[in-house]
Tab-separated table of C-alpha atoms and ligand atoms in Angstrom:
chain	number	residue	atom	x	y	z
A	1	MET	CA	-204.147	90.003	91.924
A	2	ARG	CA	-202.845	92.094	94.843
A	3	LEU	CA	-199.265	92.851	94.756
A	4	HIS	CA	-198.150	92.599	98.544
A	5	TYR	CA	-195.513	95.859	98.970
A	6	CYS	CA	-192.648	92.894	99.824
A	7	SER	CA	-193.163	91.133	96.434
A	8	LEU	CA	-192.833	94.866	95.069
A	9	THR	CA	-189.813	95.634	96.735
A	10	VAL	CA	-188.055	92.758	95.411
A	11	VAL	CA	-188.913	93.215	91.745
A	12	LEU	CA	-187.836	96.353	91.933
A	13	LEU	CA	-184.718	96.614	94.147
A	14	PRO	CA	-182.603	95.424	91.350
A	15	PHE	CA	-183.672	98.487	88.981
A	16	LEU	CA	-183.166	100.574	91.817
A	17	LEU	CA	-179.409	99.415	92.774
A	18	ALA	CA	-178.870	99.343	88.880
A	19	SER	CA	-179.296	103.454	88.273
A	20	ALA	CA	-176.963	103.963	91.500
A	21	THR	CA	-174.188	105.941	89.711
A	22	ASP	CA	-170.391	104.534	91.006
A	23	PHE	CA	-168.388	107.452	92.290
A	24	ASP	CA	-165.706	107.801	94.674
A	25	PHE	CA	-165.838	111.569	96.462
A	26	PHE	CA	-167.328	115.099	95.699
A	27	TYR	CA	-165.515	118.060	94.715
A	28	HIS	CA	-167.161	120.689	96.611
A	29	VAL	CA	-166.158	123.742	93.873
A	30	GLN	CA	-166.726	127.283	94.485
A	31	LYS	CA	-164.754	130.402	92.811
A	32	TRP	CA	-164.277	133.691	93.640
A	33	PRO	CA	-165.893	136.151	91.841
A	34	GLY	CA	-163.199	139.154	91.503
A	35	SER	CA	-161.284	136.252	89.414
A	36	PHE	CA	-163.865	135.707	87.256
A	37	CYS	CA	-164.889	139.051	86.414
A	38	ASP	CA	-161.500	140.520	85.970
A	39	THR	CA	-160.861	138.563	83.410
A	40	THR	CA	-160.853	139.785	79.366
A	41	GLY	CA	-164.324	138.050	79.148
A	42	GLY	CA	-165.808	140.218	81.982
A	43	CYS	CA	-168.937	139.085	83.828
A	44	CYS	CA	-172.476	140.318	84.316
A	45	PHE	CA	-174.707	140.075	87.589
A	46	PRO	CA	-178.486	138.504	87.495
A	47	GLY	CA	-180.836	141.485	87.590
A	48	ASN	CA	-177.923	143.788	87.625
A	49	VAL	CA	-177.205	143.704	91.199
A	50	LYS	CA	-173.625	142.850	92.440
A	51	PRO	CA	-173.509	140.047	94.803
A	52	ALA	CA	-171.131	139.743	97.889
A	53	ALA	CA	-167.867	139.631	97.904
A	54	ASP	CA	-167.566	135.922	98.901
A	55	PHE	CA	-167.246	132.814	97.268
A	56	GLY	CA	-169.942	131.327	94.796
A	57	ILE	CA	-170.709	127.780	94.340
A	58	HIS	CA	-170.025	126.508	90.702
A	59	GLY	CA	-170.980	122.997	91.485
A	60	LEU	CA	-170.881	119.783	93.572
A	61	TRP	CA	-169.042	117.202	91.207
A	62	PRO	CA	-169.285	113.089	91.665
A	63	ASN	CA	-165.612	112.348	90.645
A	64	TYR	CA	-163.524	108.629	90.677
A	65	ALA	CA	-160.285	108.691	92.492
A	66	ALA	CA	-158.491	107.724	89.501
A	67	CYS	CA	-159.350	107.822	86.132
A	68	ARG	CA	-161.251	105.136	84.175
A	69	PRO	CA	-161.545	103.294	81.239
A	70	ALA	CA	-165.103	103.710	79.819
A	71	GLY	CA	-167.143	101.135	78.415
A	72	GLU	CA	-167.420	100.790	74.711
A	73	THR	CA	-165.759	103.833	73.779
A	74	ASN	CA	-162.837	102.677	75.657
A	75	ARG	CA	-162.501	106.461	76.481
A	76	THR	CA	-160.585	107.663	79.590
A	77	ARG	CA	-162.779	109.050	82.224
A	78	CYS	CA	-161.618	110.601	85.451
A	79	TRP	CA	-165.591	111.847	86.404
A	80	PRO	CA	-169.484	110.767	85.775
A	81	ASP	CA	-171.880	113.449	83.739
A	82	PHE	CA	-175.022	113.435	82.463
A	83	CYS	CA	-176.378	110.444	84.142
A	84	ASN	CA	-179.796	110.725	83.609
A	85	ALA	CA	-181.305	112.760	80.214
A	86	THR	CA	-184.650	112.376	81.276
A	87	ASN	CA	-184.597	113.431	85.046
A	88	THR	CA	-184.447	117.428	83.861
A	89	PHE	CA	-183.994	120.690	86.286
A	90	ALA	CA	-187.033	121.515	87.885
A	91	PRO	CA	-187.152	124.675	89.399
A	92	SER	CA	-190.875	123.825	91.521
A	93	LEU	CA	-188.508	121.093	93.408
A	94	ILE	CA	-186.518	123.642	95.131
A	95	SER	CA	-188.426	127.081	95.117
A	96	ASP	CA	-187.797	127.070	99.274
A	97	LEU	CA	-184.057	126.990	98.349
A	98	LYS	CA	-184.534	129.702	95.612
A	99	SER	CA	-183.082	132.666	98.135
A	100	ASP	CA	-180.148	131.030	99.362
A	101	MET	CA	-179.229	129.305	95.605
A	102	ASP	CA	-179.304	133.429	94.446
A	103	ARG	CA	-176.934	134.570	96.967
A	104	ASN	CA	-174.875	131.656	97.056
A	105	TRP	CA	-174.956	130.270	93.454
A	106	GLY	CA	-175.640	132.983	91.557
A	107	THR	CA	-174.218	133.215	87.897
A	108	LEU	CA	-171.983	135.778	86.583
A	109	SER	CA	-172.105	134.510	82.989
A	110	CYS	CA	-173.455	137.376	80.445
A	111	ARG	CA	-175.134	134.954	78.819
A	112	SER	CA	-178.339	134.833	80.842
A	113	ASN	CA	-179.830	137.302	83.145
A	114	ASP	CA	-180.351	134.830	85.481
A	115	SER	CA	-179.411	131.917	87.205
A	116	THR	CA	-181.749	129.319	86.526
A	117	ALA	CA	-179.819	128.249	82.986
A	118	PHE	CA	-176.617	127.583	85.173
A	119	TRP	CA	-178.209	125.512	87.887
A	120	SER	CA	-179.957	123.260	85.246
A	121	HIS	CA	-176.404	122.788	83.665
A	122	GLU	CA	-174.791	121.729	87.199
A	123	TRP	CA	-178.061	119.446	87.995
A	124	SER	CA	-177.909	117.511	84.232
A	125	ARG	CA	-174.356	116.997	84.064
A	126	HIS	CA	-173.160	116.530	87.777
A	127	GLY	CA	-176.119	116.165	90.034
A	128	THR	CA	-178.021	113.517	87.784
A	129	CYS	CA	-174.617	111.468	88.576
A	130	SER	CA	-174.964	112.229	92.566
A	131	ASN	CA	-177.484	109.093	93.642
A	132	MET	CA	-179.577	112.046	95.480
A	133	ASP	CA	-182.663	113.890	94.168
A	134	GLN	CA	-182.538	117.628	93.125
A	135	HIS	CA	-183.687	119.014	96.598
A	136	ALA	CA	-181.096	116.947	97.974
A	137	TYR	CA	-178.681	117.542	96.077
A	138	PHE	CA	-178.835	121.927	95.737
A	139	LEU	CA	-179.207	121.439	99.287
A	140	ALA	CA	-175.883	119.841	100.378
A	141	ALA	CA	-174.124	122.126	98.264
A	142	LEU	CA	-175.780	125.085	100.210
A	143	ARG	CA	-174.917	123.459	103.370
A	144	TYR	CA	-171.948	122.298	102.761
A	145	LYS	CA	-170.742	125.956	101.622
A	146	ALA	CA	-172.768	127.026	104.969
A	147	ARG	CA	-170.419	125.123	107.133
A	148	PHE	CA	-167.074	126.201	106.202
A	149	ASN	CA	-166.773	129.605	104.959
A	150	LEU	CA	-164.122	130.062	102.759
A	151	THR	CA	-164.214	134.170	102.519
A	152	ARG	CA	-163.991	134.074	105.857
A	153	ILE	CA	-161.349	131.327	106.739
A	154	LEU	CA	-159.212	133.387	104.075
A	155	LEU	CA	-159.831	136.444	106.137
A	156	ASP	CA	-158.503	134.728	109.369
A	157	SER	CA	-155.602	133.301	108.343
A	158	GLY	CA	-154.784	137.508	106.561
A	159	ILE	CA	-155.372	136.445	103.112
A	160	VAL	CA	-157.574	139.868	101.788
A	161	PRO	CA	-158.314	140.745	98.484
A	162	SER	CA	-156.272	143.107	97.020
A	163	GLU	CA	-155.508	144.801	94.284
A	164	GLU	CA	-151.265	144.989	95.229
A	165	ARG	CA	-150.838	142.344	97.080
A	166	THR	CA	-150.002	138.497	96.075
A	167	TYR	CA	-149.988	134.921	98.078
A	168	CYS	CA	-148.209	131.795	97.941
A	169	VAL	CA	-150.596	129.277	97.113
A	170	GLY	CA	-149.525	126.916	99.517
A	171	SER	CA	-150.399	129.646	102.521
A	172	ILE	CA	-153.876	129.767	100.558
A	173	ARG	CA	-154.682	125.769	100.670
A	174	ASP	CA	-153.069	125.327	104.125
A	175	ALA	CA	-155.293	127.844	105.437
A	176	ILE	CA	-158.374	125.848	104.365
A	177	GLY	CA	-157.272	122.403	104.884
A	178	GLU	CA	-156.227	123.620	108.727
A	179	ALA	CA	-159.961	124.946	108.589
A	180	THR	CA	-161.472	121.676	106.836
A	181	GLY	CA	-159.564	119.281	107.756
A	182	SER	CA	-158.793	118.358	104.302
A	183	ALA	CA	-156.529	120.358	102.199
A	184	PRO	CA	-158.198	121.394	98.664
A	185	GLY	CA	-157.481	121.848	95.316
A	186	ILE	CA	-156.888	125.179	93.788
A	187	GLU	CA	-157.104	126.189	90.577
A	188	CYS	CA	-155.709	129.877	88.756
A	189	ASN	CA	-156.938	131.782	86.129
A	190	ARG	CA	-155.726	134.977	84.848
A	191	ASN	CA	-156.974	138.197	84.711
A	192	ALA	CA	-156.640	140.984	82.000
A	193	ARG	CA	-153.233	142.086	82.295
A	194	ASN	CA	-152.418	138.207	82.178
A	195	GLU	CA	-151.523	137.788	86.068
A	196	THR	CA	-152.304	134.835	87.681
A	197	GLN	CA	-154.875	134.747	90.517
A	198	LEU	CA	-156.980	132.391	93.341
A	199	TYR	CA	-159.807	131.221	90.859
A	200	GLN	CA	-161.777	128.255	91.980
A	201	VAL	CA	-161.360	126.059	95.292
A	202	TYR	CA	-161.495	122.144	95.180
A	203	GLN	CA	-162.757	120.511	98.823
A	204	CYS	CA	-163.279	116.920	98.327
A	205	VAL	CA	-166.645	115.716	99.939
A	206	ASP	CA	-167.834	112.383	101.012
A	207	LEU	CA	-170.850	110.739	99.241
A	208	ALA	CA	-173.608	111.576	101.357
A	209	GLY	CA	-171.826	115.505	100.288
A	210	THR	CA	-171.763	116.284	103.884
A	211	GLY	CA	-168.619	115.837	105.571
A	212	PRO	CA	-164.585	116.592	103.926
A	213	ILE	CA	-162.488	113.617	103.573
A	214	PRO	CA	-158.832	113.783	102.598
A	215	CYS	CA	-158.737	114.147	99.081
A	216	PRO	CA	-158.156	110.886	97.029
A	217	ALA	CA	-155.653	112.073	94.334
A	218	VAL	CA	-153.099	114.399	95.069
A	219	PRO	CA	-154.673	117.783	95.165
A	220	MET	CA	-154.910	119.820	91.913
A	221	GLN	CA	-153.026	123.265	91.168
A	222	GLY	CA	-154.864	124.387	88.349
A	223	ARG	CA	-152.509	126.981	86.251
A	224	CYS	CA	-151.280	128.712	89.959
A	225	THR	CA	-147.702	129.819	90.060
A	226	ASP	CA	-146.160	129.843	93.602
A	227	GLN	CA	-147.344	133.576	94.202
A	228	VAL	CA	-151.029	134.531	93.078
A	229	LYS	CA	-153.349	137.243	93.545
A	230	PHE	CA	-156.323	137.181	95.180
A	231	PRO	CA	-158.297	139.942	93.784
A	232	ALA	CA	-160.594	142.792	95.026
A	233	PHE	CA	-164.327	142.549	94.204
B	1	AMP	P1	-169.404	122.407	84.558
B	1	AMP	O1	-169.425	124.123	84.647
B	1	AMP	O2	-169.693	122.165	85.194
B	1	AMP	O3	-169.781	122.118	83.113
B	1	AMP	O4	-167.442	122.450	84.702
B	1	AMP	C1	-166.830	123.536	84.287
B	1	AMP	C2	-165.526	122.558	83.698
B	1	AMP	O5	-164.967	121.909	84.929
B	1	AMP	C3	-165.607	121.755	82.591
B	1	AMP	O6	-165.303	122.011	81.452
B	1	AMP	C4	-164.318	120.389	83.520
B	1	AMP	O7	-163.194	120.770	82.650
B	1	AMP	C5	-164.165	120.975	84.397
B	1	AMP	N1	-164.565	119.326	85.410
B	1	AMP	C6	-166.335	119.275	85.321
B	1	AMP	N2	-166.599	118.403	85.990
B	1	AMP	C7	-165.321	117.764	86.231
B	1	AMP	C8	-165.150	117.166	87.908
B	1	AMP	N3	-166.105	116.350	88.325
B	1	AMP	N4	-163.923	117.207	88.106
B	1	AMP	C9	-162.920	118.013	87.790
B	1	AMP	N5	-162.857	118.973	86.632
B	1	AMP	C10	-164.733	118.978	86.466
């Protein structure tokens, strides 16, 4: 029996649709390497080569606008994760992106000497929920970073890495919000001297992973104080 292409579509469509993950927006998350490295945990560089003094991608994370009760367990969930255990990271699918990934999405963890484990984790936890294939997912995150250069945006507002200065966290958020059209979430951490510093920037992005959108939830200000450091790297 020959199955016509249209009948195949009719048969497969419900399964294809059923596998789409329902979420509201992405967080495009970037971290400042100076603030990762100056903590008590320290950091390591892939191949022992120090990366440029630039924000690095942490991930592109599907998110819910409001936390939801989660199925059988009745636990509240604020984002979907680990959506497909069989769809594992395959470096060969993104080999054309490797040098861009190395420059913009490198690990700083001392647990491994290359970034593959980091990329594999981000794909398994977040990418499998993105409704994109691996190549489209990593490319979207890279393109978004290139579209809005956070290091340059802050520099243009006089916010430069410094060992001495502190900055108002509101002026960091305003500088990025004015340049992108969407006020980001800001997360801080503490250096080894227990000083609060700018750590990660959370930008709210549409479901295609291409454009900024107003953050559906109140932008977070995780662990920040009014004045924060932006340490040199
Ligand atoms: P990851 O390295 O991607 O596993 O994420 C690091 C941390 O970020 C997690 O331990 C969570 O606290 C937080 N996180 C992960 N996914 C999300 C998300 N979609 N929205 C907000 N926070 C998240």
